[in-house]
Short mmCIF file of the C-alpha atoms (twelve columns), coordinates in Angstrom:
data_MODEL
# 
_entry.id   MODEL 
# 
loop_
_atom_site.group_PDB 
_atom_site.id 
_atom_site.type_symbol 
_atom_site.label_atom_id 
_atom_site.label_alt_id 
_atom_site.label_comp_id 
_atom_site.label_asym_id 
_atom_site.label_seq_id 
_atom_site.Cartn_x 
_atom_site.Cartn_y 
_atom_site.Cartn_z 
_atom_site.pdbx_PDB_model_num 
ATOM 1   C CA . MET A 1   0.000   0.000   0.000  1 
ATOM 2   C CA . THR A 2   1.333   3.435   -0.865 1 
ATOM 3   C CA . ASN A 3   2.034   6.087   1.745  1 
ATOM 4   C CA . LYS A 4   -0.535  8.292   0.005  1 
ATOM 5   C CA . LYS A 5   -3.262  5.698   0.405  1 
ATOM 6   C CA . ARG A 6   -2.331  5.044   4.026  1 
ATOM 7   C CA . MET A 7   -2.540  8.770   4.769  1 
ATOM 8   C CA . ALA A 8   -6.022  8.832   3.252  1 
ATOM 9   C CA . ALA A 9   -7.059  6.019   5.576  1 
ATOM 10  C CA . MET A 10  -5.697  7.920   8.574  1 
ATOM 11  C CA . LEU A 11  -7.516  11.065  7.532  1 
ATOM 12  C CA . LEU A 12  -10.716 9.053   7.210  1 
ATOM 13  C CA . ALA A 13  -10.380 7.775   10.773 1 
ATOM 14  C CA . GLY A 14  -9.443  11.238  12.037 1 
ATOM 15  C CA . ALA A 15  -12.353 12.841  10.248 1 
ATOM 16  C CA . MET A 16  -14.881 10.587  11.966 1 
ATOM 17  C CA . THR A 17  -14.846 12.595  15.179 1 
ATOM 18  C CA . VAL A 18  -17.722 13.687  17.342 1 
ATOM 19  C CA . GLY A 19  -17.951 15.978  20.355 1 
ATOM 20  C CA . THR A 20  -18.140 14.189  23.669 1 
ATOM 21  C CA . MET A 21  -20.230 14.833  26.719 1 
ATOM 22  C CA . ALA A 22  -18.786 17.107  29.354 1 
ATOM 23  C CA . GLY A 23  -15.833 15.383  31.010 1 
ATOM 24  C CA . CYS A 24  -12.754 17.171  32.318 1 
ATOM 25  C CA . GLY A 25  -12.837 19.614  29.444 1 
ATOM 26  C CA . GLY A 26  -14.162 17.712  26.439 1 
ATOM 27  C CA . SER A 27  -12.467 15.598  23.809 1 
ATOM 28  C CA . ASN A 28  -12.671 14.541  20.184 1 
ATOM 29  C CA . ASN A 29  -13.611 10.894  19.686 1 
ATOM 30  C CA . ALA A 30  -12.636 9.117   16.476 1 
ATOM 31  C CA . GLU A 31  -15.356 6.595   15.718 1 
ATOM 32  C CA . ALA A 32  -14.765 3.177   14.249 1 
ATOM 33  C CA . PRO A 33  -15.370 2.828   10.512 1 
ATOM 34  C CA . ALA A 34  -18.728 1.883   9.091  1 
ATOM 35  C CA . GLY A 35  -19.626 -1.707  9.895  1 
ATOM 36  C CA . SER A 36  -17.873 -1.694  13.254 1 
ATOM 37  C CA . ALA A 37  -20.935 -2.772  15.182 1 
ATOM 38  C CA . ALA A 38  -21.918 -6.403  15.366 1 
ATOM 39  C CA . GLY A 39  -23.968 -7.796  12.520 1 
ATOM 40  C CA . SER A 40  -27.180 -7.685  14.540 1 
ATOM 41  C CA . ALA A 41  -26.794 -4.021  15.444 1 
ATOM 42  C CA . ALA A 42  -29.272 -2.768  12.853 1 
ATOM 43  C CA . SER A 43  -32.111 -4.770  14.411 1 
ATOM 44  C CA . GLY A 44  -31.134 -3.857  17.959 1 
ATOM 45  C CA . GLU A 45  -30.126 -7.424  18.776 1 
ATOM 46  C CA . THR A 46  -26.598 -6.796  20.032 1 
ATOM 47  C CA . LYS A 47  -25.739 -8.192  23.424 1 
ATOM 48  C CA . GLY A 48  -24.296 -4.862  24.563 1 
ATOM 49  C CA . SER A 49  -21.658 -2.270  23.770 1 
ATOM 50  C CA . ILE A 50  -17.947 -2.156  24.501 1 
ATOM 51  C CA . THR A 51  -15.897 1.028   24.279 1 
ATOM 52  C CA . VAL A 52  -12.302 0.557   23.149 1 
ATOM 53  C CA . ILE A 53  -10.000 3.480   23.974 1 
ATOM 54  C CA . THR A 54  -6.654  3.364   22.175 1 
ATOM 55  C CA . MET A 55  -3.527  5.430   22.860 1 
ATOM 56  C CA . ALA A 56  -4.337  7.349   19.666 1 
ATOM 57  C CA . LEU A 57  -6.011  6.779   16.306 1 
ATOM 58  C CA . ASN A 58  -3.385  8.368   14.096 1 
ATOM 59  C CA . SER A 59  -1.294  5.380   13.047 1 
ATOM 60  C CA . ASP A 60  -1.504  2.035   11.279 1 
ATOM 61  C CA . PHE A 61  -0.749  0.220   14.545 1 
ATOM 62  C CA . TRP A 62  -3.811  1.607   16.314 1 
ATOM 63  C CA . HIS A 63  -5.952  1.103   13.218 1 
ATOM 64  C CA . GLU A 64  -5.019  -2.572  13.423 1 
ATOM 65  C CA . VAL A 65  -5.910  -2.699  17.132 1 
ATOM 66  C CA . GLN A 66  -9.204  -1.061  16.185 1 
ATOM 67  C CA . ALA A 67  -9.789  -3.600  13.426 1 
ATOM 68  C CA . GLY A 68  -9.193  -6.533  15.756 1 
ATOM 69  C CA . ALA A 69  -11.666 -5.134  18.260 1 
ATOM 70  C CA . ILE A 70  -14.286 -4.556  15.560 1 
ATOM 71  C CA . LEU A 71  -13.918 -8.090  14.189 1 
ATOM 72  C CA . ALA A 72  -14.226 -9.607  17.681 1 
ATOM 73  C CA . GLY A 73  -17.378 -7.574  18.254 1 
ATOM 74  C CA . GLN A 74  -18.877 -8.831  15.020 1 
ATOM 75  C CA . GLU A 75  -18.144 -12.429 15.979 1 
ATOM 76  C CA . LEU A 76  -19.361 -12.150 19.569 1 
ATOM 77  C CA . GLY A 77  -22.436 -9.985  18.977 1 
ATOM 78  C CA . TYR A 78  -21.295 -6.755  20.653 1 
ATOM 79  C CA . GLU A 79  -21.339 -3.212  19.363 1 
ATOM 80  C CA . ILE A 80  -17.794 -1.849  19.421 1 
ATOM 81  C CA . ASN A 81  -17.150 1.883   19.760 1 
ATOM 82  C CA . VAL A 82  -13.489 2.751   19.215 1 
ATOM 83  C CA . ILE A 83  -12.188 6.142   20.312 1 
ATOM 84  C CA . GLY A 84  -8.808  7.644   21.085 1 
ATOM 85  C CA . PRO A 85  -6.911  10.909  21.541 1 
ATOM 86  C CA . ASN A 86  -5.439  12.809  18.628 1 
ATOM 87  C CA . ASP A 87  -1.947  11.696  19.656 1 
ATOM 88  C CA . GLU A 88  -0.328  9.422   22.213 1 
ATOM 89  C CA . SER A 89  0.844   12.290  24.425 1 
ATOM 90  C CA . ASN A 90  -2.690  13.425  25.303 1 
ATOM 91  C CA . ALA A 91  -3.419  11.571  28.538 1 
ATOM 92  C CA . GLN A 92  -5.969  14.148  29.701 1 
ATOM 93  C CA . GLU A 93  -8.099  13.460  26.648 1 
ATOM 94  C CA . GLN A 94  -7.981  9.759   27.469 1 
ATOM 95  C CA . CYS A 95  -9.182  10.515  31.001 1 
ATOM 96  C CA . ASN A 96  -12.114 12.418  29.532 1 
ATOM 97  C CA . GLN A 97  -12.917 9.537   27.203 1 
ATOM 98  C CA . ILE A 98  -12.885 6.962   30.005 1 
ATOM 99  C CA . MET A 99  -15.477 8.913   31.967 1 
ATOM 100 C CA . ASP A 100 -17.480 9.607   28.797 1 
ATOM 101 C CA . ALA A 101 -17.666 5.836   28.249 1 
ATOM 102 C CA . VAL A 102 -19.018 5.392   31.774 1 
ATOM 103 C CA . ALA A 103 -21.561 8.182   31.325 1 
ATOM 104 C CA . SER A 104 -22.722 6.839   27.964 1 
ATOM 105 C CA . GLY A 105 -23.551 3.439   29.450 1 
ATOM 106 C CA . ALA A 106 -20.809 1.256   27.981 1 
ATOM 107 C CA . ASP A 107 -21.039 -2.302  29.255 1 
ATOM 108 C CA . ALA A 108 -17.245 -2.669  29.317 1 
ATOM 109 C CA . ILE A 109 -14.107 -0.683  28.536 1 
ATOM 110 C CA . VAL A 110 -10.955 -1.881  26.792 1 
ATOM 111 C CA . LEU A 111 -8.154  0.612   27.443 1 
ATOM 112 C CA . ALA A 112 -4.651  1.118   26.063 1 
ATOM 113 C CA . ALA A 113 -3.363  3.757   28.480 1 
ATOM 114 C CA . ASN A 114 -0.989  6.215   26.811 1 
ATOM 115 C CA . ASN A 115 0.350   7.454   30.159 1 
ATOM 116 C CA . PRO A 116 -0.411  4.854   32.845 1 
ATOM 117 C CA . ASP A 117 0.588   7.071   35.774 1 
ATOM 118 C CA . THR A 118 -1.732  9.862   34.629 1 
ATOM 119 C CA . VAL A 119 -4.657  7.674   33.585 1 
ATOM 120 C CA . VAL A 120 -4.633  5.251   36.530 1 
ATOM 121 C CA . SER A 121 -6.874  7.230   38.899 1 
ATOM 122 C CA . THR A 122 -9.521  7.778   36.232 1 
ATOM 123 C CA . ALA A 123 -9.412  4.110   35.236 1 
ATOM 124 C CA . ALA A 124 -9.828  3.126   38.884 1 
ATOM 125 C CA . GLU A 125 -12.790 5.488   39.224 1 
ATOM 126 C CA . ALA A 126 -14.447 3.959   36.154 1 
ATOM 127 C CA . HIS A 127 -13.780 0.403   37.305 1 
ATOM 128 C CA . ALA A 128 -15.201 1.194   40.745 1 
ATOM 129 C CA . THR A 129 -18.593 1.798   39.131 1 
ATOM 130 C CA . GLY A 130 -18.721 -1.928  38.324 1 
ATOM 131 C CA . ILE A 131 -17.805 -1.669  34.645 1 
ATOM 132 C CA . PRO A 132 -15.376 -4.371  33.503 1 
ATOM 133 C CA . LEU A 133 -12.122 -2.778  32.375 1 
ATOM 134 C CA . ILE A 134 -9.518  -4.617  30.313 1 
ATOM 135 C CA . GLU A 135 -6.055  -3.161  29.858 1 
ATOM 136 C CA . ILE A 136 -4.175  -3.771  26.599 1 
ATOM 137 C CA . ALA A 137 -0.713  -2.840  25.294 1 
ATOM 138 C CA . GLN A 138 0.498   -1.171  28.500 1 
ATOM 139 C CA . GLU A 139 -0.445  -1.860  32.096 1 
ATOM 140 C CA . ILE A 140 -1.508  0.769   34.600 1 
ATOM 141 C CA . PRO A 141 0.149   0.651   38.043 1 
ATOM 142 C CA . ASP A 142 -2.918  -0.439  40.040 1 
ATOM 143 C CA . GLU A 143 -4.146  -4.007  39.628 1 
ATOM 144 C CA . ASP A 144 -7.429  -3.129  41.331 1 
ATOM 145 C CA . ALA A 145 -8.226  -0.697  38.508 1 
ATOM 146 C CA . TYR A 146 -8.727  -3.397  35.868 1 
ATOM 147 C CA . ASP A 147 -9.921  -6.974  35.504 1 
ATOM 148 C CA . ALA A 148 -7.280  -8.309  33.124 1 
ATOM 149 C CA . TYR A 149 -4.349  -7.267  30.966 1 
ATOM 150 C CA . TYR A 150 -3.549  -8.429  27.428 1 
ATOM 151 C CA . GLY A 151 -0.389  -7.350  25.676 1 
ATOM 152 C CA . THR A 152 3.010   -8.187  24.269 1 
ATOM 153 C CA . ASN A 153 5.718   -9.368  26.630 1 
ATOM 154 C CA . ASN A 154 8.125   -6.648  25.545 1 
ATOM 155 C CA . TYR A 155 11.165  -8.208  27.198 1 
ATOM 156 C CA . ASN A 156 10.593  -11.538 25.445 1 
ATOM 157 C CA . ALA A 157 10.015  -9.850  22.087 1 
ATOM 158 C CA . GLY A 158 13.186  -7.818  22.573 1 
ATOM 159 C CA . SER A 159 15.031  -11.017 23.413 1 
ATOM 160 C CA . GLY A 160 13.728  -12.596 20.225 1 
ATOM 161 C CA . LEU A 161 15.086  -9.672  18.235 1 
ATOM 162 C CA . GLY A 162 18.468  -9.831  19.967 1 
ATOM 163 C CA . GLU A 163 18.715  -13.558 19.243 1 
ATOM 164 C CA . PHE A 164 17.739  -13.039 15.595 1 
ATOM 165 C CA . ILE A 165 20.440  -10.409 15.089 1 
ATOM 166 C CA . THR A 166 23.220  -12.483 16.615 1 
ATOM 167 C CA . GLU A 167 22.108  -15.656 14.820 1 
ATOM 168 C CA . ASN A 168 22.221  -13.889 11.464 1 
ATOM 169 C CA . GLN A 169 25.268  -11.643 11.972 1 
ATOM 170 C CA . GLU A 170 28.501  -13.100 13.239 1 
ATOM 171 C CA . ASP A 171 30.295  -10.923 15.833 1 
ATOM 172 C CA . ALA A 172 27.486  -8.363  15.711 1 
ATOM 173 C CA . HIS A 173 28.259  -4.891  17.077 1 
ATOM 174 C CA . ILE A 174 24.879  -3.391  17.824 1 
ATOM 175 C CA . GLY A 175 23.721  0.134   18.507 1 
ATOM 176 C CA . ILE A 176 20.280  0.416   20.084 1 
ATOM 177 C CA . ILE A 177 17.985  3.361   19.385 1 
ATOM 178 C CA . ARG A 178 15.257  3.386   21.992 1 
ATOM 179 C CA . GLY A 179 12.119  5.305   22.917 1 
ATOM 180 C CA . LEU A 180 11.794  7.835   25.698 1 
ATOM 181 C CA . VAL A 181 14.011  7.060   28.688 1 
ATOM 182 C CA . GLY A 182 11.816  5.789   31.506 1 
ATOM 183 C CA . ALA A 183 9.076   4.492   29.197 1 
ATOM 184 C CA . VAL A 184 8.543   0.995   30.589 1 
ATOM 185 C CA . ASN A 185 7.786   -0.758  27.297 1 
ATOM 186 C CA . HIS A 186 10.954  0.628   25.713 1 
ATOM 187 C CA . ASP A 187 12.987  -0.220  28.829 1 
ATOM 188 C CA . LEU A 188 11.860  -3.831  28.538 1 
ATOM 189 C CA . ARG A 189 12.490  -4.044  24.792 1 
ATOM 190 C CA . CYS A 190 15.938  -2.546  25.211 1 
ATOM 191 C CA . ASP A 191 16.814  -4.889  28.090 1 
ATOM 192 C CA . GLY A 192 15.610  -7.905  26.107 1 
ATOM 193 C CA . ILE A 193 17.691  -7.005  23.052 1 
ATOM 194 C CA . THR A 194 20.750  -6.342  25.219 1 
ATOM 195 C CA . ASP A 195 20.563  -9.507  27.303 1 
ATOM 196 C CA . ALA A 196 19.927  -11.857 24.389 1 
ATOM 197 C CA . ALA A 197 22.530  -10.274 22.132 1 
ATOM 198 C CA . GLU A 198 25.242  -10.433 24.796 1 
ATOM 199 C CA . GLU A 199 24.321  -14.013 25.732 1 
ATOM 200 C CA . ASN A 200 24.785  -14.988 22.087 1 
ATOM 201 C CA . GLY A 201 28.160  -13.313 21.546 1 
ATOM 202 C CA . GLY A 202 27.018  -9.919  20.318 1 
ATOM 203 C CA . THR A 203 28.307  -6.576  21.585 1 
ATOM 204 C CA . ILE A 204 26.157  -3.579  22.466 1 
ATOM 205 C CA . VAL A 205 28.271  -0.588  21.515 1 
ATOM 206 C CA . ASP A 206 25.830  2.118   22.664 1 
ATOM 207 C CA . ILE A 207 22.209  2.816   23.583 1 
ATOM 208 C CA . GLN A 208 20.715  6.185   22.667 1 
ATOM 209 C CA . PRO A 209 17.144  7.539   22.907 1 
ATOM 210 C CA . ALA A 210 15.290  9.023   19.954 1 
ATOM 211 C CA . ASP A 211 11.921  9.331   21.754 1 
ATOM 212 C CA . SER A 212 10.079  7.244   19.122 1 
ATOM 213 C CA . ASP A 213 10.624  10.090  16.638 1 
ATOM 214 C CA . ARG A 214 11.743  9.236   13.111 1 
ATOM 215 C CA . ALA A 215 13.620  12.492  12.514 1 
ATOM 216 C CA . LYS A 216 15.469  12.200  15.826 1 
ATOM 217 C CA . ALA A 217 16.404  8.628   14.945 1 
ATOM 218 C CA . VAL A 218 18.144  9.859   11.788 1 
ATOM 219 C CA . THR A 219 20.415  12.073  13.874 1 
ATOM 220 C CA . VAL A 220 21.015  9.394   16.525 1 
ATOM 221 C CA . ALA A 221 21.949  6.844   13.858 1 
ATOM 222 C CA . GLU A 222 24.363  9.317   12.277 1 
ATOM 223 C CA . ASN A 223 26.000  9.814   15.677 1 
ATOM 224 C CA . LEU A 224 26.194  6.058   16.293 1 
ATOM 225 C CA . MET A 225 27.933  5.476   12.969 1 
ATOM 226 C CA . GLN A 226 30.402  8.295   13.528 1 
ATOM 227 C CA . ALA A 227 31.307  7.244   17.070 1 
ATOM 228 C CA . ASN A 228 31.399  3.494   16.419 1 
ATOM 229 C CA . PRO A 229 33.161  2.532   13.158 1 
ATOM 230 C CA . GLU A 230 32.821  -1.138  14.140 1 
ATOM 231 C CA . LEU A 231 28.997  -0.877  14.082 1 
ATOM 232 C CA . THR A 232 27.301  -3.686  12.111 1 
ATOM 233 C CA . ALA A 233 23.695  -3.457  13.288 1 
ATOM 234 C CA . ILE A 234 21.175  -0.942  14.593 1 
ATOM 235 C CA . ALA A 235 18.191  -2.200  16.566 1 
ATOM 236 C CA . ALA A 236 15.377  0.263   17.207 1 
ATOM 237 C CA . THR A 237 12.587  -0.235  19.728 1 
ATOM 238 C CA . SER A 238 9.943   1.061   17.298 1 
ATOM 239 C CA . ASP A 239 9.521   0.979   13.537 1 
ATOM 240 C CA . ASP A 240 9.440   4.758   13.171 1 
ATOM 241 C CA . MET A 241 12.907  4.937   14.689 1 
ATOM 242 C CA . ALA A 242 14.098  1.986   12.609 1 
ATOM 243 C CA . LEU A 243 12.942  3.691   9.417  1 
ATOM 244 C CA . GLY A 244 14.741  6.866   10.440 1 
ATOM 245 C CA . ALA A 245 17.896  4.894   11.199 1 
ATOM 246 C CA . TYR A 246 17.734  3.234   7.795  1 
ATOM 247 C CA . GLU A 247 17.544  6.665   6.134  1 
ATOM 248 C CA . ALA A 248 20.795  7.614   7.866  1 
ATOM 249 C CA . VAL A 249 22.526  4.334   6.981  1 
ATOM 250 C CA . LYS A 250 21.446  4.656   3.354  1 
ATOM 251 C CA . ALA A 251 22.606  8.279   3.160  1 
ATOM 252 C CA . ALA A 252 25.995  7.191   4.508  1 
ATOM 253 C CA . GLY A 253 26.275  4.483   1.839  1 
ATOM 254 C CA . LYS A 254 26.555  1.741   4.469  1 
ATOM 255 C CA . THR A 255 23.553  -0.481  3.785  1 
ATOM 256 C CA . ASP A 256 25.874  -3.419  3.014  1 
ATOM 257 C CA . GLU A 257 27.793  -2.947  6.249  1 
ATOM 258 C CA . ILE A 258 25.071  -2.048  8.746  1 
ATOM 259 C CA . LYS A 259 21.743  -3.882  9.031  1 
ATOM 260 C CA . VAL A 260 18.756  -2.158  10.618 1 
ATOM 261 C CA . TYR A 261 16.104  -3.920  12.687 1 
ATOM 262 C CA . GLY A 262 12.777  -2.629  13.988 1 
ATOM 263 C CA . PHE A 263 10.049  -3.407  16.488 1 
ATOM 264 C CA . ASP A 264 6.259   -3.541  15.909 1 
ATOM 265 C CA . ALA A 265 5.947   -4.851  12.322 1 
ATOM 266 C CA . SER A 266 3.847   -1.839  11.384 1 
ATOM 267 C CA . LEU A 267 2.655   -1.669  7.786  1 
ATOM 268 C CA . GLY A 268 5.460   0.778   7.012  1 
ATOM 269 C CA . GLY A 269 7.979   -1.526  8.621  1 
ATOM 270 C CA . LEU A 270 6.667   -4.503  6.693  1 
ATOM 271 C CA . GLU A 271 6.825   -2.587  3.421  1 
ATOM 272 C CA . SER A 272 10.438  -1.673  4.185  1 
ATOM 273 C CA . ILE A 273 11.349  -5.299  4.874  1 
ATOM 274 C CA . MET A 274 9.684   -6.386  1.626  1 
ATOM 275 C CA . ALA A 275 11.660  -3.690  -0.211 1 
ATOM 276 C CA . GLY A 276 14.926  -5.097  1.150  1 
ATOM 277 C CA . GLU A 277 15.575  -2.160  3.492  1 
ATOM 278 C CA . LEU A 278 14.912  -3.112  7.122  1 
ATOM 279 C CA . THR A 279 16.282  -6.594  7.772  1 
ATOM 280 C CA . ALA A 280 13.741  -7.852  10.314 1 
ATOM 281 C CA . ASP A 281 11.225  -6.824  12.942 1 
ATOM 282 C CA . ALA A 282 10.022  -8.073  16.298 1 
ATOM 283 C CA . GLY A 283 6.385   -8.040  15.284 1 
ATOM 284 C CA . GLN A 284 3.684   -7.213  17.751 1 
ATOM 285 C CA . LEU A 285 0.267   -8.452  16.659 1 
ATOM 286 C CA . PRO A 286 -2.011  -5.413  17.062 1 
ATOM 287 C CA . ILE A 287 -5.041  -7.060  15.424 1 
ATOM 288 C CA . GLU A 288 -4.755  -9.942  17.868 1 
ATOM 289 C CA . MET A 289 -4.313  -7.437  20.703 1 
ATOM 290 C CA . GLY A 290 -7.553  -5.625  19.858 1 
ATOM 291 C CA . ARG A 291 -9.383  -8.891  19.370 1 
ATOM 292 C CA . GLY A 292 -8.089  -10.382 22.616 1 
ATOM 293 C CA . GLY A 293 -9.018  -7.304  24.644 1 
ATOM 294 C CA . VAL A 294 -12.633 -7.518  23.498 1 
ATOM 295 C CA . GLU A 295 -12.755 -11.288 24.027 1 
ATOM 296 C CA . LEU A 296 -11.574 -10.841 27.627 1 
ATOM 297 C CA . ALA A 297 -14.158 -8.100  28.201 1 
ATOM 298 C CA . VAL A 298 -16.930 -10.409 26.984 1 
ATOM 299 C CA . LYS A 299 -15.725 -13.203 29.256 1 
ATOM 300 C CA . VAL A 300 -15.870 -10.873 32.262 1 
ATOM 301 C CA . LEU A 301 -19.348 -9.704  31.227 1 
ATOM 302 C CA . ASN A 302 -20.407 -13.354 31.074 1 
ATOM 303 C CA . GLY A 303 -19.140 -13.970 34.593 1 
ATOM 304 C CA . GLU A 304 -16.242 -16.162 33.506 1 
ATOM 305 C CA . GLU A 305 -12.997 -16.216 35.438 1 
ATOM 306 C CA . VAL A 306 -10.042 -14.725 33.570 1 
ATOM 307 C CA . GLU A 307 -6.319  -14.603 34.253 1 
ATOM 308 C CA . LYS A 308 -5.031  -11.243 35.412 1 
ATOM 309 C CA . GLU A 309 -2.042  -11.351 33.046 1 
ATOM 310 C CA . ASN A 310 -2.538  -12.541 29.470 1 
ATOM 311 C CA . GLU A 311 0.295   -12.499 26.929 1 
ATOM 312 C CA . CYS A 312 -0.280  -11.536 23.313 1 
ATOM 313 C CA . PRO A 313 2.214   -13.436 21.138 1 
ATOM 314 C CA . TYR A 314 4.837   -11.759 18.993 1 
ATOM 315 C CA . GLU A 315 6.293   -12.904 15.685 1 
ATOM 316 C CA . MET A 316 9.728   -12.393 14.203 1 
ATOM 317 C CA . VAL A 317 9.233   -10.987 10.719 1 
ATOM 318 C CA . SER A 318 11.844  -11.050 7.948  1 
ATOM 319 C CA . ILE A 319 11.812  -11.187 4.166  1 
ATOM 320 C CA . GLU A 320 10.621  -14.813 4.364  1 
ATOM 321 C CA . ASN A 321 7.244   -14.041 5.950  1 
ATOM 322 C CA . ALA A 322 6.747   -10.263 5.664  1 
ATOM 323 C CA . GLN A 323 4.448   -10.489 2.636  1 
ATOM 324 C CA . GLN A 324 2.106   -12.942 4.365  1 
ATOM 325 C CA . VAL A 325 1.958   -10.872 7.563  1 
ATOM 326 C CA . TYR A 326 1.297   -7.761  5.487  1 
ATOM 327 C CA . ASP A 327 -1.450  -9.380  3.397  1 
ATOM 328 C CA . ASP A 328 -3.182  -10.764 6.497  1 
ATOM 329 C CA . SER A 329 -3.115  -7.345  8.173  1 
ATOM 330 C CA . ILE A 330 -4.524  -5.564  5.119  1 
ATOM 331 C CA . GLN A 331 -7.311  -8.134  4.769  1 
ATOM 332 C CA . SER A 332 -8.309  -7.742  8.422  1 
ATOM 333 C CA . LEU A 333 -8.345  -3.956  8.065  1 
ATOM 334 C CA . LYS A 334 -10.584 -4.242  5.015  1 
ATOM 335 C CA . ASP A 335 -12.867 -6.728  6.788  1 
ATOM 336 C CA . ALA A 336 -13.228 -4.195  9.606  1 
ATOM 337 C CA . GLY A 337 -14.268 -1.412  7.213  1 
ATOM 338 C CA . PHE A 338 -11.003 0.434   6.609  1 
ATOM 339 C CA . ASP A 339 -10.149 1.635   3.119  1 
ATOM 340 C CA . TYR A 340 -6.639  0.200   2.837  1 
# 
């Protein structure tokens, strides 16, 4: 899929916004695409409604989470309303949306907290009303504020990436470009890459943050190459940073010497792997994450016991399987009503 077409899909999701009820100052809610409700919605035969609140709705990753939630709702007979802030830094907007979901009578909430420390008190307040609350992608620091968590084990996925690098590059000298310092998910990914690489004979030459920003990653990669002439690999803890790092490596004429690896297996990352640019990716499964969050919510609504911690699998993606992963993701997005 072209970048132009993907941007059109993002604009479509961003354009489907409605004003919310009075919360802590109001918010803009991006609705799910047409067809997001369960098949019986038109006749009023749905079993209930579940509100899914993502970290944002401005990227392919969160569109895929949205798609998974929509497809689970269709299969299980629940109306799915997907909303999210304009960007992942807007925790206050998420707080507003949590309380809006309570006020609007949602039967359950599936939440991907963009700032767990900020959102936790609001999540706890919502959960205290008796509404089942499922956390996905990133846990909030209060186990009493939610019924279950479903997400990637970031340390294990990082370890998988570290093992892949050292298995495919002899005597690998690796520079890591990571997200914001102190961000737990990026801490875990970074630790996993480091531990596995060193256990398998690799060397970590440096670890530098680029705050999940593609432009910053270009500069960080340039600095890594200049300071470490022995560098043979760059591992980034998100695809945006990996794509930025690849730009720098390509501009330096070192694509044969330095391989670049990402994390997420976003559509952009997959396209880069298929084009022979990024070498591999520790692939989160965002469609499965959205689906699993809704499935757990329905189990709680049905009175079933659920595990507190539930791990969403990851998949190492390289040129051998990138096309299949990409095709499956696009098909699920289309099935959920997205114009990809």
